[in-house]
mmCIF file of C-alpha atoms in Angstrom:
data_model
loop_
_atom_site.group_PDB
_atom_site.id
_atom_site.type_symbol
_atom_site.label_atom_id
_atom_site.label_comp_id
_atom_site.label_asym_id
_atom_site.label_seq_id
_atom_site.Cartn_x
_atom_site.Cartn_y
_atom_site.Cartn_z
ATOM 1 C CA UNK D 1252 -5.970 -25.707 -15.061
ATOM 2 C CA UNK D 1253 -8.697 -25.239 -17.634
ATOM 3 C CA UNK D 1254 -12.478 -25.583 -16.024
ATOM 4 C CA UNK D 1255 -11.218 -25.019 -12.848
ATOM 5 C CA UNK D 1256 -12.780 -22.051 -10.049
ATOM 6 C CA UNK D 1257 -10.775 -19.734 -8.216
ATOM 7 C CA UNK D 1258 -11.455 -17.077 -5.262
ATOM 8 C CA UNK D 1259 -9.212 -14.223 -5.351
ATOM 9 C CA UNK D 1260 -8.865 -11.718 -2.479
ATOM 10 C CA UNK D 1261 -6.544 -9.068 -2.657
ATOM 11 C CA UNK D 1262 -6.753 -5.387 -1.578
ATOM 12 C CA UNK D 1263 -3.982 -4.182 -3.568
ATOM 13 C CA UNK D 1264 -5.308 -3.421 -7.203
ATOM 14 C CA UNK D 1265 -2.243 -3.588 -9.117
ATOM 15 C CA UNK D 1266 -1.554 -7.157 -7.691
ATOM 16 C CA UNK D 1267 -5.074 -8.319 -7.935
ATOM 17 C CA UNK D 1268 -5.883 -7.461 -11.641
ATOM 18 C CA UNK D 1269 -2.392 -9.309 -12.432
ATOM 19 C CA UNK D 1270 -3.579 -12.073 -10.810
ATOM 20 C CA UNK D 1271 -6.938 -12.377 -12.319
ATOM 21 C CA UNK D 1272 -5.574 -12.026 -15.498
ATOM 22 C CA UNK D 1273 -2.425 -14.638 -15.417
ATOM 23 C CA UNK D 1274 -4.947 -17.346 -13.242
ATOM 24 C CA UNK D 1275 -7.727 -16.657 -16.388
ATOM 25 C CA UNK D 1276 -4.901 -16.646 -19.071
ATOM 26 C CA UNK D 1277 -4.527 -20.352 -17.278
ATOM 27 C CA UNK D 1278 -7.925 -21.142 -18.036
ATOM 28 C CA UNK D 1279 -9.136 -21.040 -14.405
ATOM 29 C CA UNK D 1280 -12.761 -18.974 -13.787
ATOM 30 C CA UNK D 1281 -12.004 -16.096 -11.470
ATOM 31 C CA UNK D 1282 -13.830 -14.610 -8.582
ATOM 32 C CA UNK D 1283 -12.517 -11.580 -6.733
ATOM 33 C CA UNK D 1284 -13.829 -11.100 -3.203
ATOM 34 C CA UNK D 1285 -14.234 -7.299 -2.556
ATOM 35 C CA UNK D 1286 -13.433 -5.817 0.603
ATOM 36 C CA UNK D 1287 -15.478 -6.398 3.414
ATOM 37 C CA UNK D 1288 -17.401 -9.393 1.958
ATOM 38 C CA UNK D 1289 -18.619 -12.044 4.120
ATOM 39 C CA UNK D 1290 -16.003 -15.318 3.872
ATOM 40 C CA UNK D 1291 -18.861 -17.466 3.592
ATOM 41 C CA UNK D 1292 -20.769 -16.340 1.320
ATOM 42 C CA UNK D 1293 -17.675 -15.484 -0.985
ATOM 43 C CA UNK D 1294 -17.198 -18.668 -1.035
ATOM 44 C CA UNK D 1295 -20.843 -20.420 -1.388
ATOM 45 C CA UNK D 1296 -20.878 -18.009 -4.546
ATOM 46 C CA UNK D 1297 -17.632 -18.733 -6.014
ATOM 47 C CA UNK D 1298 -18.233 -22.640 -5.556
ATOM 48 C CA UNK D 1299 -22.025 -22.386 -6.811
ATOM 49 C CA UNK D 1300 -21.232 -23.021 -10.563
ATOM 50 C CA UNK D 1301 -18.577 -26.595 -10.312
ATOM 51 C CA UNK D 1302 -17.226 -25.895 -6.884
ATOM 52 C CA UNK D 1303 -13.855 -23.768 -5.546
ATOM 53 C CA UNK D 1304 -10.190 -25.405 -6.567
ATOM 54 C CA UNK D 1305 -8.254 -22.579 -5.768
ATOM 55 C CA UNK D 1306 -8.076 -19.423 -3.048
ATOM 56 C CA UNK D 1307 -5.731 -17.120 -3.201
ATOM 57 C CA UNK D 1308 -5.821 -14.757 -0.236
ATOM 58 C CA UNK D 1309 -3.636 -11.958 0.264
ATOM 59 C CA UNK D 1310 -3.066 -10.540 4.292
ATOM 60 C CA UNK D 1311 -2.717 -6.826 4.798
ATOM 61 C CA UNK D 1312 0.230 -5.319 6.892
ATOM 62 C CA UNK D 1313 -0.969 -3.305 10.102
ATOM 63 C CA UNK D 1314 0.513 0.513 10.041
ATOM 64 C CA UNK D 1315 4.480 0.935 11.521
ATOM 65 C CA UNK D 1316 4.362 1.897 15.661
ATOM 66 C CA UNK D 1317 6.768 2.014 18.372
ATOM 67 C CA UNK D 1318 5.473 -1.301 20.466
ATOM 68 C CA UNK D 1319 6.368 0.237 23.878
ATOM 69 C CA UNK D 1320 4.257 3.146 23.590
ATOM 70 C CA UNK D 1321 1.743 1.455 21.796
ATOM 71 C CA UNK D 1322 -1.986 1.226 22.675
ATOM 72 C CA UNK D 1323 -2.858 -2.820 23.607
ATOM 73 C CA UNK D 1324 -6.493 -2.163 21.972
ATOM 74 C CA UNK D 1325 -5.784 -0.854 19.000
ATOM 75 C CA UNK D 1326 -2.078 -3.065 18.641
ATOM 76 C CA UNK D 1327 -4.382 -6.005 18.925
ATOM 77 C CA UNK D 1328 -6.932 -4.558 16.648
ATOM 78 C CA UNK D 1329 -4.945 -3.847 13.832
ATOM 79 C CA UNK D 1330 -2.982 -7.643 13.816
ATOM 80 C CA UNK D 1331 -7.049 -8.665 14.182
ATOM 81 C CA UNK D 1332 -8.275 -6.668 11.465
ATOM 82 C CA UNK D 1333 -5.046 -7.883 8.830
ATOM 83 C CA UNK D 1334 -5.270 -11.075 9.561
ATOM 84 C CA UNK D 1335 -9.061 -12.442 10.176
ATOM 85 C CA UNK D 1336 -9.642 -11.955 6.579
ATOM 86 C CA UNK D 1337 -7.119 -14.945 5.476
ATOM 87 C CA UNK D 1338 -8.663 -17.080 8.369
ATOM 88 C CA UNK D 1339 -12.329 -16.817 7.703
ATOM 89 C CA UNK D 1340 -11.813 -17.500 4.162
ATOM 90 C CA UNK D 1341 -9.231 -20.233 4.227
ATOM 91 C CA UNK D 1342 -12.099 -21.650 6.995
ATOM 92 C CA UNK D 1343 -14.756 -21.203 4.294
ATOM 93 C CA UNK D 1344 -13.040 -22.806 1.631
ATOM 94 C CA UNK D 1345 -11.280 -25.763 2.921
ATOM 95 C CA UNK D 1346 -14.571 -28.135 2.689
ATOM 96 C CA UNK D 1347 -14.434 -27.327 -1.197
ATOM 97 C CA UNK D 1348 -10.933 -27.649 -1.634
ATOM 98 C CA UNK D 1349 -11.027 -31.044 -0.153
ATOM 99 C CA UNK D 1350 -13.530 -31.775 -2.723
ATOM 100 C CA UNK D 1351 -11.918 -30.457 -5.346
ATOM 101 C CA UNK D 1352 -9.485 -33.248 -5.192
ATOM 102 C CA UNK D 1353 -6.316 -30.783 -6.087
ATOM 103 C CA UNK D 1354 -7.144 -27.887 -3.975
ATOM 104 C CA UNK D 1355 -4.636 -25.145 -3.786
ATOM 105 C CA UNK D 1356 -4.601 -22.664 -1.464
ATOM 106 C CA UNK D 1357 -2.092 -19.741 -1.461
ATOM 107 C CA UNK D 1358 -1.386 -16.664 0.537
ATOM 108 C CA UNK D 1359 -0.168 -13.401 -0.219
ATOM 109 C CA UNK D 1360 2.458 -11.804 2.587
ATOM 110 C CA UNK D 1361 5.387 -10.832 3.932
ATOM 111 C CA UNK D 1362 7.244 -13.943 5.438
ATOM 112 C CA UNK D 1363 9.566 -12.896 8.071
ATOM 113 C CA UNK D 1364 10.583 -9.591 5.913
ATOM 114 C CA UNK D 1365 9.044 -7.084 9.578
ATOM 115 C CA UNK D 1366 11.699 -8.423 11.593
ATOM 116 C CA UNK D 1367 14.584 -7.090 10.137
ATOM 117 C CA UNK D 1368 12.517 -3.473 10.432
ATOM 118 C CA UNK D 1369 11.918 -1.205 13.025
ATOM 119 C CA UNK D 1370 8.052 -0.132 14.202
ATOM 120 C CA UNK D 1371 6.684 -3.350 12.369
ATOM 121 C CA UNK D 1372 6.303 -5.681 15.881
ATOM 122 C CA UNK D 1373 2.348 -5.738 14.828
ATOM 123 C CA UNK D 1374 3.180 -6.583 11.235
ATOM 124 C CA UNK D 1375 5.761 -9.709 12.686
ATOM 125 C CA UNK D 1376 2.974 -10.770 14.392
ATOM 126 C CA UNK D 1377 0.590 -10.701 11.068
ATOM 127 C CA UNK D 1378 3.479 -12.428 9.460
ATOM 128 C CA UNK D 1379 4.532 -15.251 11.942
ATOM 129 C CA UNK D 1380 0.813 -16.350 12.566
ATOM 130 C CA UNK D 1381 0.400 -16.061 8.483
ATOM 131 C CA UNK D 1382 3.564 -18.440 8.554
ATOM 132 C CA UNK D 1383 2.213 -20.513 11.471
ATOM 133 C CA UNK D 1384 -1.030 -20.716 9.967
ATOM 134 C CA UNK D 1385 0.400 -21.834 6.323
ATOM 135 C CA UNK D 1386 2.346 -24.801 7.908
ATOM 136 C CA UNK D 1387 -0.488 -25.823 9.908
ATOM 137 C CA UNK D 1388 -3.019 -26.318 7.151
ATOM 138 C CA UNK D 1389 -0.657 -27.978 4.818
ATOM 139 C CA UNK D 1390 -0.883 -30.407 8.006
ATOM 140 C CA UNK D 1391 -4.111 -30.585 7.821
ATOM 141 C CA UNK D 1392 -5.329 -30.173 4.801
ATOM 142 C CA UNK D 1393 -2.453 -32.263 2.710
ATOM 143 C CA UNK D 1394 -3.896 -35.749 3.451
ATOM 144 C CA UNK D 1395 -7.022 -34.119 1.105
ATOM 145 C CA UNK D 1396 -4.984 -33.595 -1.643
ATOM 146 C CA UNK D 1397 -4.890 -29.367 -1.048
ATOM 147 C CA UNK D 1398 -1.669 -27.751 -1.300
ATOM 148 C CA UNK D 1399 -1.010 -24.903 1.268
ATOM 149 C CA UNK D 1400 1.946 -22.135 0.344
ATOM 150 C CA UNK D 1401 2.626 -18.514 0.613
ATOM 151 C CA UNK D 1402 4.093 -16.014 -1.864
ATOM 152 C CA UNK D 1403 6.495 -13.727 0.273
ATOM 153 C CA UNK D 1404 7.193 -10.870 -0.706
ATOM 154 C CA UNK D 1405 9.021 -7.697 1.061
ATOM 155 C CA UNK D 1406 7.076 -4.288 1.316
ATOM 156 C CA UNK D 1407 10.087 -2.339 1.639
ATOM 157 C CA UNK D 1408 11.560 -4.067 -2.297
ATOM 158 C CA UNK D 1409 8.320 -5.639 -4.033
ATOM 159 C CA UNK D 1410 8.482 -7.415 -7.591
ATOM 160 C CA UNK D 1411 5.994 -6.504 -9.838
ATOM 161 C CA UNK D 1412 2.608 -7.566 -10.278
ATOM 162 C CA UNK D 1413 3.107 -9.827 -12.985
ATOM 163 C CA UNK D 1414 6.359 -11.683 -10.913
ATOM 164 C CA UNK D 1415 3.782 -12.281 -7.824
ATOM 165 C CA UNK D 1416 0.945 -13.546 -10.355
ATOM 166 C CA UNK D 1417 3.560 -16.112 -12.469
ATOM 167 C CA UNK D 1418 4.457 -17.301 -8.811
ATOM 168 C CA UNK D 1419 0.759 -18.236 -7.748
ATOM 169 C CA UNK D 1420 -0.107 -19.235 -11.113
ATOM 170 C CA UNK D 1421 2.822 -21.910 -10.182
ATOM 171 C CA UNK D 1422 1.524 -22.833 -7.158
ATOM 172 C CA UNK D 1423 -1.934 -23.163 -8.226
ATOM 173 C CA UNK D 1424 -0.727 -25.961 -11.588
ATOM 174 C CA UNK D 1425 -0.170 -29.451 -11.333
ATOM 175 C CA UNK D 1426 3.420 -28.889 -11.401
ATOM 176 C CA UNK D 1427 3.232 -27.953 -8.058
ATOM 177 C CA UNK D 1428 1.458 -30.704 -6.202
ATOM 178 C CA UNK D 1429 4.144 -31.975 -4.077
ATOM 179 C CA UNK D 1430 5.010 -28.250 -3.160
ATOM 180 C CA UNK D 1431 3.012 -28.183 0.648
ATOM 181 C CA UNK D 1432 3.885 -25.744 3.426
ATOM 182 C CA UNK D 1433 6.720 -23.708 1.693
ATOM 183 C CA UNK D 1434 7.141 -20.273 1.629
ATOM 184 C CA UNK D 1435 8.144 -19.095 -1.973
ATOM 185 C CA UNK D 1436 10.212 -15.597 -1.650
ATOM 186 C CA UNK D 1437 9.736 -13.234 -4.983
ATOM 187 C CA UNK D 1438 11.698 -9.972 -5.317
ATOM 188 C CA UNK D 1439 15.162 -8.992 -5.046
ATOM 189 C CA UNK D 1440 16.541 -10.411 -2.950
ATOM 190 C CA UNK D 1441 17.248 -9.532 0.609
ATOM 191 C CA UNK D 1442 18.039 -11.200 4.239
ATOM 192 C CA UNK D 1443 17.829 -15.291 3.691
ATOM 193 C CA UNK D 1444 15.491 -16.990 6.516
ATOM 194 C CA UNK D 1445 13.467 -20.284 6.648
#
């Protein structure tokens, strides 16, 4: 992966300096995206210097509520506000991934983990349009040679840092160029879904 420019958004510290240190112990160049930067311009800086090969782009869980008694506004304003992020960027990006000619693209989150919970129906829907939206761009951006995946892992039982950053740093090598659309579960285990 030597020579090779990745974006890195994550809000969770721990998880992000792993990352930025496995993905540079790879030999890629690293760019973290702070919180609250403009998508577009992460992006137009990160690709600047040899263009963007890789984004890695964790989601954010909204905070556990009862869904009957929940306010619409701010329901919908918290699944907004966790998952816009991911979009924008992965919208940014995927004109220099398809240059790249091996674009990778991974995301951070929770699979279908907020189901089996109670109080998490925002989080399921974070999580099922994080799934939908993984699927769909390995559609769409597979015939370009970009690989789309996720990293699942459960809130409620995480690995540590370094488990999550030896699974992207997977994702993101060759060895894992016919690996499109899958999400790869990392923990310890825990209910078995699609």
């Amino acid at each position: 992966m030597a020579g090779r420019n990745a974006l890195v958004r994550c809000d969770a510290a721990a998880v992000s300096e792993a990352l930025v240190a496995r993905l540079t112990a790879d030999g890629l160049r690293v760019t973290v995206v702070p919180p609250g930067a403009d998508p577009d311009g992460a992006v137009a800086d990160a690709a600047r210097d040899g263009g963007l090969d890789v984004l890695v782009c964790a989601v954010a869980r909204p905070p556990e509520a009862a869904f009957p008694r929940a306010d619409p506004a701010r329901w919908y304003a918290g699944v907004t506000v966790c998952l816009t992020p991911a979009f924008r960027l992965a919208r940014a990006a995927a004109p220099a991934l398809r240059r790249s000619g091996a674009g990778r693209l991974v995301f951070l989150g929770g699979g279908w983990t907020a189901v089996d919970r109670p109080r998490t129906t925002a989080a399921g829907a974070v999580e099922g349009a994080l799934v939908a939206l993984t699927k769909t761009l390995a559609r769409d951006l597979g015939p370009d040679a970009v690989t789309v995946n996720e990293v699942v892992t459960d809130p409620a039982a995480p690995p540590s840092p370094a488990v999550v950053a030896a699974a992207v740093s997977y994702l993101c090598g060759e060895a894992a160029g016919s690996v499109v659309g899958q999400l790869l579960t990392v923990g310890r285990g825990g209910p078995l879904r699609p």
